Amino acid sequence: MMKNYNFMEEQEFSDAFSTEGQCYDYIAKFRSSGGKFVCPKCRETHTWKISNSVYECRDCKKQYSVLSGTIFKKTHLPLTKWFRIIDERASTVSGIRDILKDNGIENARTVKKITTALQRVFYNVRKYDSFYCQAGYSDVLDLCDNAIRSGTVKYLFHRAIQFAIEDEKIDSNKITACEQELEKLEEGYHFLRGPLPERIKNKPAFIKRAKKSLLG
């Protein structure tokens, strides 16, 4: 498998995510406010760490896993392996199934679960992340290829992890804003060029064409 790390060098990745604790801490950071884990129920930050994966809220007395609501919940696969797979998906144009096979994961049920989850994650990055959404990549393969070419592999990896963490709660405001932007661009395209061709009407690729038209 040909890898192109660009900003995410192998040594940098190994130093950052070589242990389960490092991976759990990284996930917790995304779910924190002011450096403290936010209780999913009462939204308070009066929590303390029980273990790598579990926090307890001082106010409502509930215990929560850092992995709840993420693609990693109820997983038997080490987080270090999950992070490695996501990194390799971001930094290669190889398919997810090929990456899993290279990492020794061949159980049909596990392969299906991980493949489905990561396809959704990278699709959401492409569709809802403003940096990539406005670039108008036509598919996930195009997204990863352009990340490699432009040197944004590290950014794509971190955004993929963040979308994996927000799996059950993609920000509705972010989705609405994205859809509104698409509508505006489609209207602009229609005004300058006539009706949007059916072949690109429902594809993010039309963003490039619309923006080019709007900018003259």
Backbone as CSV, one residue per row, in Angstrom:
resi,resn,N_x,N_y,N_z,CA_x,CA_y,CA_z,C_x,C_y,C_z
1,MET,0.849,-1.196,0.000,0.000,0.000,0.000,0.883,1.244,0.000
2,MET,0.641,2.137,-0.944,1.428,3.361,-1.024,0.831,4.422,-0.119
3,LYS,1.624,4.928,0.824,1.137,5.936,1.755,1.806,7.270,1.485
4,ASN,1.064,8.327,1.677,1.596,9.671,1.548,1.103,10.469,2.741
5,TYR,1.929,10.574,3.766,1.486,11.192,5.009,1.428,12.705,4.940
6,ASN,2.292,13.320,4.115,2.384,14.763,4.087,2.573,15.309,5.506
7,PHE,1.512,15.955,6.078,1.649,16.572,7.387,1.564,15.559,8.528
8,MET,1.055,14.344,8.244,0.942,13.334,9.293,2.016,12.273,9.055
9,GLU,3.217,12.559,9.521,4.312,11.614,9.347,4.092,10.393,10.241
10,GLU,4.672,9.280,9.844,4.509,8.032,10.582,4.937,8.178,12.041
11,GLN,6.078,8.807,12.274,6.570,8.957,13.641,5.649,9.851,14.454
12,GLU,5.131,10.896,13.811,4.207,11.807,14.493,2.947,11.067,14.903
13,PHE,2.440,10.229,14.010,1.239,9.461,14.311,1.500,8.479,15.452
14,SER,2.620,7.778,15.377,2.955,6.783,16.400,3.127,7.422,17.769
15,ASP,3.735,8.596,17.801,3.941,9.298,19.075,2.612,9.749,19.680
16,ALA,1.676,10.133,18.819,0.411,10.690,19.300,-0.610,9.630,19.683
17,PHE,-0.606,8.475,18.986,-1.678,7.502,19.184,-1.166,6.070,19.314
18,SER,-0.131,5.879,20.087,0.442,4.538,20.237,-0.219,3.727,21.357
19,THR,-0.996,4.386,22.223,-1.642,3.676,23.334,-3.147,3.954,23.349
20,GLU,-3.888,3.068,24.001,-5.331,3.255,24.133,-5.641,4.541,24.895
21,GLY,-4.850,4.823,25.938,-5.064,6.027,26.742,-4.964,7.296,25.913
22,GLN,-3.997,7.349,25.006,-3.835,8.524,24.153,-5.047,8.707,23.238
23,CYS,-5.565,7.611,22.728,-6.730,7.680,21.847,-7.979,8.116,22.621
24,TYR,-8.166,7.548,23.810,-9.304,7.950,24.636,-9.216,9.433,25.003
25,ASP,-8.033,9.891,25.355,-7.849,11.301,25.719,-8.148,12.215,24.545
26,TYR,-7.778,11.769,23.354,-8.022,12.581,22.158,-9.523,12.706,21.896
27,ILE,-10.247,11.601,22.064,-11.700,11.633,21.890,-12.340,12.507,22.956
28,ALA,-11.871,12.365,24.189,-12.420,13.164,25.292,-12.211,14.655,25.056
29,LYS,-11.117,15.003,24.411,-10.826,16.418,24.140,-11.914,17.039,23.272
30,PHE,-12.419,16.279,22.305,-13.475,16.783,21.434,-14.803,16.909,22.171
31,ARG,-14.937,16.168,23.272,-16.198,16.174,24.007,-16.079,16.973,25.305
32,SER,-15.096,17.856,25.330,-14.809,18.626,26.540,-15.110,20.102,26.356
33,SER,-15.270,20.774,27.468,-15.430,22.229,27.490,-14.519,22.764,28.587
34,GLY,-13.599,23.614,28.210,-12.652,24.132,29.197,-11.765,23.052,29.770
35,GLY,-11.532,22.000,28.981,-10.663,20.914,29.426,-11.352,19.873,30.272
36,LYS,-12.686,20.007,30.483,-13.426,19.049,31.297,-14.507,18.369,30.458
37,PHE,-14.668,17.057,30.689,-15.655,16.276,29.941,-17.055,16.786,30.261
38,VAL,-17.872,16.975,29.210,-19.227,17.482,29.374,-20.206,16.323,29.528
39,CYS,-21.005,16.357,30.578,-22.001,15.309,30.816,-23.047,15.348,29.694
40,PRO,-23.267,14.236,28.991,-24.245,14.215,27.892,-25.680,14.463,28.344
41,LYS,-25.969,14.225,29.652,-27.336,14.367,30.138,-27.637,15.777,30.628
42,CYS,-26.848,16.288,31.570,-27.160,17.593,32.159,-26.264,18.721,31.638
43,ARG,-25.290,18.363,30.766,-24.406,19.328,30.115,-23.480,20.066,31.077
44,GLU,-23.344,19.543,32.293,-22.422,20.141,33.251,-21.010,19.612,33.021
45,THR,-20.028,20.368,33.514,-18.630,19.946,33.360,-18.030,19.481,34.683
46,HIS,-18.889,19.291,35.695,-18.418,18.799,36.990,-18.275,17.285,36.920
47,THR,-17.312,16.837,36.179,-17.110,15.400,35.985,-15.685,15.022,36.360
48,TRP,-15.496,13.751,36.652,-14.143,13.276,36.888,-13.948,11.932,36.210
49,LYS,-12.705,11.643,35.950,-12.338,10.467,35.176,-12.273,9.242,36.076
50,ILE,-13.069,8.224,35.739,-13.077,6.973,36.487,-12.050,6.007,35.904
51,SER,-11.991,5.975,34.581,-11.024,5.136,33.866,-10.738,5.812,32.532
52,ASN,-9.972,5.150,31.665,-9.685,5.731,30.357,-10.948,6.108,29.600
53,SER,-11.967,5.245,29.726,-13.167,5.425,28.898,-14.392,5.935,29.645
54,VAL,-14.346,6.012,30.965,-15.550,6.347,31.737,-15.351,7.595,32.593
55,TYR,-16.363,8.473,32.526,-16.411,9.667,33.364,-17.695,9.635,34.185
56,GLU,-17.653,10.261,35.375,-18.847,10.343,36.214,-19.192,11.801,36.463
57,CYS,-20.497,12.111,36.357,-20.965,13.473,36.582,-21.257,13.678,38.061
58,ARG,-20.705,14.740,38.627,-20.902,15.012,40.050,-22.333,15.452,40.334
59,ASP,-23.002,16.062,39.360,-24.336,16.608,39.582,-25.437,15.560,39.453
60,CYS,-25.433,14.801,38.342,-26.505,13.813,38.143,-26.084,12.399,38.521
61,LYS,-24.823,12.236,38.896,-24.284,10.955,39.373,-24.252,9.861,38.300
62,LYS,-24.436,10.228,37.067,-24.408,9.244,35.996,-22.980,9.030,35.509
63,GLN,-22.720,7.809,35.067,-21.424,7.494,34.472,-21.598,7.306,32.968
64,TYR,-20.672,7.858,32.220,-20.773,7.807,30.768,-19.458,7.391,30.145
65,SER,-19.573,6.649,29.070,-18.395,6.258,28.313,-18.058,7.360,27.321
66,VAL,-16.784,7.612,27.163,-16.317,8.587,26.185,-16.768,8.172,24.784
67,LEU,-17.004,6.881,24.587,-17.319,6.360,23.259,-18.804,6.364,22.927
68,SER,-19.668,6.705,23.891,-21.102,6.692,23.623,-21.443,7.706,22.538
69,GLY,-22.284,7.283,21.591,-22.683,8.164,20.506,-21.680,8.263,19.370
70,THR,-20.608,7.455,19.437,-19.585,7.478,18.396,-19.602,6.161,17.631
71,ILE,-18.848,6.102,16.542,-18.768,4.845,15.786,-17.964,3.798,16.550
72,PHE,-17.284,4.233,17.624,-16.427,3.320,18.387,-17.172,2.608,19.517
73,LYS,-18.424,2.973,19.765,-19.155,2.389,20.886,-19.296,0.877,20.704
74,LYS,-19.235,0.157,21.798,-19.378,-1.302,21.829,-18.394,-2.005,20.903
75,THR,-17.258,-1.382,20.663,-16.287,-1.995,19.775,-15.355,-2.930,20.532
76,HIS,-14.953,-3.997,19.867,-13.972,-4.908,20.442,-12.597,-4.658,19.820
77,LEU,-12.572,-3.749,18.870,-11.322,-3.412,18.198,-10.620,-2.300,18.970
78,PRO,-9.326,-2.450,19.252,-8.608,-1.397,19.986,-8.705,-0.056,19.267
79,LEU,-8.791,1.018,20.028,-8.864,2.338,19.415,-7.610,2.652,18.598
80,THR,-6.470,2.122,19.037,-5.243,2.349,18.274,-5.388,1.798,16.858
81,LYS,-6.105,0.679,16.744,-6.339,0.077,15.425,-7.329,0.914,14.618
82,TRP,-8.391,1.383,15.279,-9.366,2.259,14.627,-8.667,3.498,14.073
83,PHE,-7.835,4.137,14.893,-7.157,5.368,14.484,-6.221,5.086,13.312
84,ARG,-5.552,3.951,13.355,-4.638,3.584,12.271,-5.406,3.417,10.963
85,ILE,-6.551,2.759,11.030,-7.360,2.528,9.829,-7.868,3.857,9.253
86,ILE,-8.339,4.741,10.124,-8.829,6.049,9.672,-7.688,6.861,9.059
87,ASP,-6.525,6.792,9.676,-5.358,7.496,9.150,-4.998,6.977,7.757
88,GLU,-5.006,5.656,7.601,-4.652,5.076,6.307,-5.703,5.398,5.248
89,ARG,-6.973,5.487,5.661,-8.019,5.868,4.696,-7.828,7.318,4.246
90,ALA,-7.396,8.175,5.173,-7.200,9.592,4.840,-5.963,9.817,3.991
91,SER,-4.982,8.928,4.115,-3.694,9.174,3.464,-3.391,8.237,2.300
92,THR,-4.411,7.493,1.843,-4.242,6.647,0.658,-5.525,6.705,-0.160
93,VAL,-5.463,6.158,-1.347,-6.680,6.041,-2.162,-7.137,4.585,-2.211
94,SER,-6.609,3.795,-1.291,-7.022,2.393,-1.196,-8.413,2.302,-0.580
95,GLY,-9.155,1.262,-0.943,-10.478,1.060,-0.386,-10.408,0.625,1.069
96,ILE,-11.499,0.832,1.801,-11.532,0.498,3.230,-11.326,-1.001,3.440
97,ARG,-11.931,-1.823,2.612,-11.795,-3.276,2.762,-10.344,-3.715,2.563
98,ASP,-9.645,-3.091,1.625,-8.231,-3.417,1.416,-7.397,-3.021,2.629
99,ILE,-7.724,-1.864,3.204,-7.003,-1.391,4.389,-7.237,-2.332,5.561
100,LEU,-8.475,-2.776,5.736,-8.790,-3.711,6.823,-8.037,-5.022,6.643
101,LYS,-7.993,-5.506,5.420,-7.281,-6.753,5.142,-5.802,-6.608,5.461
102,ASP,-5.206,-5.472,5.093,-3.796,-5.223,5.375,-3.520,-5.155,6.877
103,ASN,-4.554,-4.797,7.657,-4.413,-4.714,9.109,-4.870,-5.992,9.809
104,GLY,-5.066,-7.043,9.033,-5.397,-8.338,9.622,-6.828,-8.497,10.065
105,ILE,-7.730,-7.663,9.559,-9.144,-7.742,9.937,-9.911,-8.365,8.782
106,GLU,-10.376,-9.605,8.965,-11.020,-10.323,7.882,-12.373,-10.908,8.259
107,ASN,-12.752,-10.818,9.542,-14.063,-11.300,9.952,-15.133,-10.521,9.195
108,ALA,-16.019,-11.240,8.507,-16.998,-10.607,7.620,-17.874,-9.585,8.344
109,ARG,-18.326,-9.935,9.541,-19.206,-9.033,10.290,-18.468,-7.765,10.704
110,THR,-17.231,-7.932,11.164,-16.433,-6.775,11.580,-16.104,-5.882,10.391
111,VAL,-15.734,-6.509,9.292,-15.410,-5.759,8.072,-16.612,-4.933,7.620
112,LYS,-17.785,-5.538,7.630,-18.994,-4.840,7.201,-19.303,-3.657,8.122
113,LYS,-19.185,-3.872,9.435,-19.487,-2.817,10.397,-18.540,-1.632,10.243
114,ILE,-17.243,-1.915,10.156,-16.254,-0.837,10.047,-16.384,-0.127,8.700
115,THR,-16.562,-0.902,7.640,-16.683,-0.314,6.302,-17.876,0.627,6.229
116,THR,-19.014,0.187,6.737,-20.219,1.018,6.726,-20.023,2.291,7.541
117,ALA,-19.418,2.152,8.723,-19.203,3.304,9.599,-18.268,4.324,8.968
118,LEU,-17.172,3.852,8.395,-16.186,4.782,7.833,-16.662,5.390,6.519
119,GLN,-17.440,4.658,5.764,-18.027,5.251,4.555,-18.916,6.421,4.940
120,ARG,-19.679,6.254,6.018,-20.557,7.324,6.490,-19.741,8.510,7.002
121,VAL,-18.681,8.218,7.747,-17.839,9.281,8.301,-17.222,10.142,7.204
122,PHE,-16.577,9.508,6.230,-15.907,10.270,5.177,-16.911,10.945,4.248
123,TYR,-18.080,10.336,4.089,-19.138,10.987,3.319,-19.569,12.274,4.027
124,ASN,-19.737,12.200,5.345,-20.154,13.378,6.105,-19.088,14.468,6.099
125,VAL,-17.817,14.064,6.164,-16.745,15.066,6.075,-16.842,15.792,4.733
126,ARG,-16.988,15.016,3.676,-17.056,15.615,2.337,-18.284,16.510,2.189
127,LYS,-19.386,16.106,2.804,-20.642,16.824,2.591,-20.831,18.017,3.520
128,TYR,-20.351,17.897,4.780,-20.675,18.924,5.759,-19.498,19.769,6.244
129,ASP,-18.277,19.313,6.032,-17.139,20.133,6.424,-16.972,21.252,5.396
130,SER,-16.982,22.501,5.854,-16.991,23.636,4.932,-15.779,23.655,4.013
131,PHE,-14.619,23.251,4.533,-13.387,23.277,3.733,-13.512,22.369,2.518
132,TYR,-14.053,21.167,2.740,-14.174,20.207,1.653,-15.481,20.379,0.876
133,CYS,-16.541,20.760,1.573,-17.835,20.928,0.927,-17.744,21.940,-0.208
134,GLN,-17.099,23.075,0.042,-17.006,24.132,-0.954,-16.058,23.775,-2.091
135,ALA,-15.212,22.784,-1.862,-14.307,22.359,-2.926,-15.036,21.505,-3.959
136,GLY,-16.173,20.941,-3.561,-17.016,20.204,-4.494,-16.488,18.866,-4.952
137,TYR,-15.805,18.121,-4.069,-15.311,16.802,-4.466,-16.489,15.881,-4.756
138,SER,-16.383,15.121,-5.827,-17.513,14.315,-6.280,-17.733,13.057,-5.453
139,ASP,-16.661,12.512,-4.866,-16.819,11.314,-4.043,-15.685,11.248,-3.025
140,VAL,-15.737,10.231,-2.168,-14.755,10.108,-1.094,-13.365,9.806,-1.639
141,LEU,-13.290,9.013,-2.704,-12.002,8.721,-3.325,-11.345,10.011,-3.803
142,ASP,-12.144,10.880,-4.419,-11.664,12.182,-4.886,-11.216,13.028,-3.698
143,LEU,-11.971,12.956,-2.605,-11.634,13.705,-1.395,-10.265,13.305,-0.861
144,CYS,-10.036,11.997,-0.710,-8.765,11.513,-0.168,-7.604,11.810,-1.119
145,ASP,-7.840,11.641,-2.409,-6.803,11.906,-3.395,-6.376,13.368,-3.349
146,ASN,-7.333,14.272,-3.234,-7.009,15.693,-3.187,-6.358,16.090,-1.863
147,ALA,-6.712,15.379,-0.779,-6.055,15.633,0.500,-4.576,15.294,0.403
148,ILE,-4.272,14.198,-0.291,-2.887,13.786,-0.485,-2.152,14.809,-1.346
149,ARG,-2.783,15.227,-2.429,-2.150,16.163,-3.363,-1.924,17.537,-2.735
150,SER,-2.875,17.981,-1.916,-2.799,19.333,-1.358,-2.107,19.386,-0.002
151,GLY,-1.728,18.224,0.534,-1.039,18.211,1.820,-1.947,18.432,3.012
152,THR,-3.236,18.069,2.884,-4.174,18.266,3.993,-4.576,16.938,4.629
153,VAL,-3.704,15.938,4.518,-3.996,14.620,5.085,-4.228,14.710,6.592
154,LYS,-3.394,15.461,7.271,-3.524,15.580,8.725,-4.865,16.203,9.090
155,TYR,-5.262,17.231,8.344,-6.556,17.882,8.595,-7.696,16.897,8.359
156,LEU,-7.621,16.150,7.255,-8.671,15.189,6.939,-8.774,14.118,8.013
157,PHE,-7.629,13.644,8.514,-7.636,12.636,9.575,-8.354,13.165,10.822
158,HIS,-7.983,14.373,11.257,-8.585,14.930,12.470,-10.079,15.204,12.286
159,ARG,-10.467,15.658,11.105,-11.886,15.909,10.859,-12.670,14.584,10.799
160,ALA,-12.056,13.557,10.249,-12.710,12.249,10.202,-12.938,11.719,11.614
161,ILE,-11.941,11.872,12.485,-12.102,11.447,13.877,-13.229,12.233,14.532
162,GLN,-13.279,13.542,14.275,-14.316,14.370,14.886,-15.708,13.953,14.407
163,PHE,-15.861,13.665,13.116,-17.154,13.227,12.610,-17.490,11.830,13.117
164,ALA,-16.473,11.006,13.361,-16.709,9.686,13.940,-17.243,9.825,15.359
165,ILE,-16.744,10.830,16.076,-17.190,11.081,17.444,-18.608,11.642,17.457
166,GLU,-18.939,12.465,16.480,-20.256,13.094,16.405,-21.239,12.266,15.589
167,ASP,-20.952,10.994,15.430,-21.689,10.131,14.516,-23.195,10.174,14.721
168,GLU,-23.659,10.147,15.964,-25.096,10.084,16.223,-25.725,11.467,16.351
169,LYS,-24.886,12.512,16.229,-25.425,13.858,16.397,-24.666,14.835,15.520
170,ILE,-24.798,14.683,14.210,-24.206,15.646,13.296,-24.926,16.971,13.520
171,ASP,-24.163,18.025,13.700,-24.712,19.340,14.018,-25.760,19.754,12.985
172,SER,-27.025,19.865,13.426,-28.102,20.220,12.501,-27.907,21.612,11.915
173,ASN,-27.327,22.528,12.692,-27.079,23.873,12.186,-26.071,23.832,11.042
174,LYS,-25.081,22.967,11.180,-24.052,22.832,10.148,-24.682,22.290,8.861
175,ILE,-25.569,21.299,9.024,-26.230,20.716,7.864,-27.113,21.758,7.184
176,THR,-27.893,22.508,7.989,-28.786,23.528,7.443,-28.010,24.598,6.694
177,ALA,-26.902,25.044,7.288,-26.083,26.070,6.648,-25.527,25.581,5.322
178,CYS,-25.108,24.329,5.300,-24.564,23.739,4.082,-25.644,23.674,3.005
179,GLU,-26.835,23.222,3.379,-27.914,23.099,2.410,-28.330,24.465,1.870
180,GLN,-28.343,25.480,2.745,-28.690,26.828,2.306,-27.662,27.360,1.317
181,GLU,-26.388,27.073,1.591,-25.321,27.510,0.698,-25.472,26.856,-0.675
182,LEU,-25.817,25.572,-0.679,-26.011,24.866,-1.942,-27.168,25.460,-2.727
183,GLU,-28.244,25.825,-2.026,-29.398,26.420,-2.691,-29.041,27.760,-3.329
184,LYS,-28.254,28.562,-2.595,-27.847,29.871,-3.123,-26.993,29.704,-4.372
185,LEU,-26.059,28.767,-4.310,-25.178,28.545,-5.451,-25.959,28.017,-6.653
186,GLU,-26.949,27.156,-6.368,-27.756,26.628,-7.464,-28.583,27.740,-8.101
187,GLU,-29.116,28.645,-7.268,-29.884,29.776,-7.790,-29.008,30.675,-8.655
188,GLY,-27.771,30.913,-8.187,-26.849,31.744,-8.938,-26.497,31.111,-10.268
189,TYR,-26.307,29.807,-10.259,-25.987,29.080,-11.486,-27.156,29.199,-12.457
190,HIS,-28.362,29.020,-11.939,-29.559,29.081,-12.771,-29.706,30.470,-13.394
191,PHE,-29.439,31.512,-12.609,-29.581,32.889,-13.080,-28.610,33.201,-14.214
192,LEU,-27.375,32.691,-14.103,-26.345,33.019,-15.074,-26.274,32.068,-16.257
193,ARG,-26.622,30.812,-16.014,-26.416,29.790,-17.044,-27.690,29.056,-17.457
194,GLY,-28.789,29.357,-16.797,-29.997,28.611,-17.102,-30.160,27.440,-16.144
195,PRO,-31.167,26.581,-16.361,-31.435,25.451,-15.455,-30.202,24.584,-15.246
196,LEU,-30.039,24.148,-14.025,-28.908,23.290,-13.690,-29.063,21.937,-14.371
197,PRO,-28.047,21.467,-15.111,-28.146,20.161,-15.779,-28.455,19.044,-14.792
198,GLU,-29.346,18.138,-15.182,-29.750,17.048,-14.303,-28.564,16.191,-13.865
199,ARG,-27.549,16.063,-14.730,-26.437,15.168,-14.411,-25.612,15.647,-13.217
200,ILE,-25.738,16.947,-12.892,-24.965,17.451,-11.746,-25.856,18.070,-10.683
201,LYS,-27.164,18.029,-10.879,-28.075,18.714,-9.974,-27.922,18.295,-8.526
202,ASN,-27.707,17.011,-8.294,-27.614,16.517,-6.922,-26.199,16.134,-6.527
203,LYS,-25.219,16.696,-7.230,-23.838,16.366,-6.927,-23.073,17.596,-6.454
204,PRO,-22.231,17.464,-5.402,-21.465,18.599,-4.895,-20.569,19.239,-5.949
205,ALA,-20.286,18.520,-7.039,-19.386,19.058,-8.060,-19.922,20.341,-8.673
206,PHE,-21.243,20.534,-8.620,-21.785,21.730,-9.236,-21.351,22.993,-8.495
207,ILE,-20.865,22.846,-7.251,-20.431,24.017,-6.486,-19.307,24.740,-7.225
208,LYS,-18.355,23.973,-7.739,-17.247,24.583,-8.454,-17.739,25.386,-9.642
209,ARG,-18.653,24.791,-10.393,-19.164,25.457,-11.582,-19.949,26.719,-11.209
210,ALA,-20.780,26.577,-10.165,-21.592,27.712,-9.744,-20.734,28.859,-9.228
211,LYS,-19.731,28.530,-8.407,-18.866,29.583,-7.862,-18.097,30.272,-8.972
212,LYS,-17.667,29.488,-9.961,-16.930,30.073,-11.077,-17.818,31.035,-11.847
213,SER,-19.084,30.659,-12.026,-20.024,31.528,-12.719,-20.293,32.803,-11.931
214,LEU,-20.485,32.637,-10.617,-20.798,33.781,-9.761,-19.654,34.772,-9.697
215,LEU,-18.425,34.244,-9.774,-17.255,35.112,-9.704,-16.866,35.676,-11.064
216,GLY,-17.604,35.261,-12.078,-17.329,35.785,-13.427,-16.130,35.181,-14.060
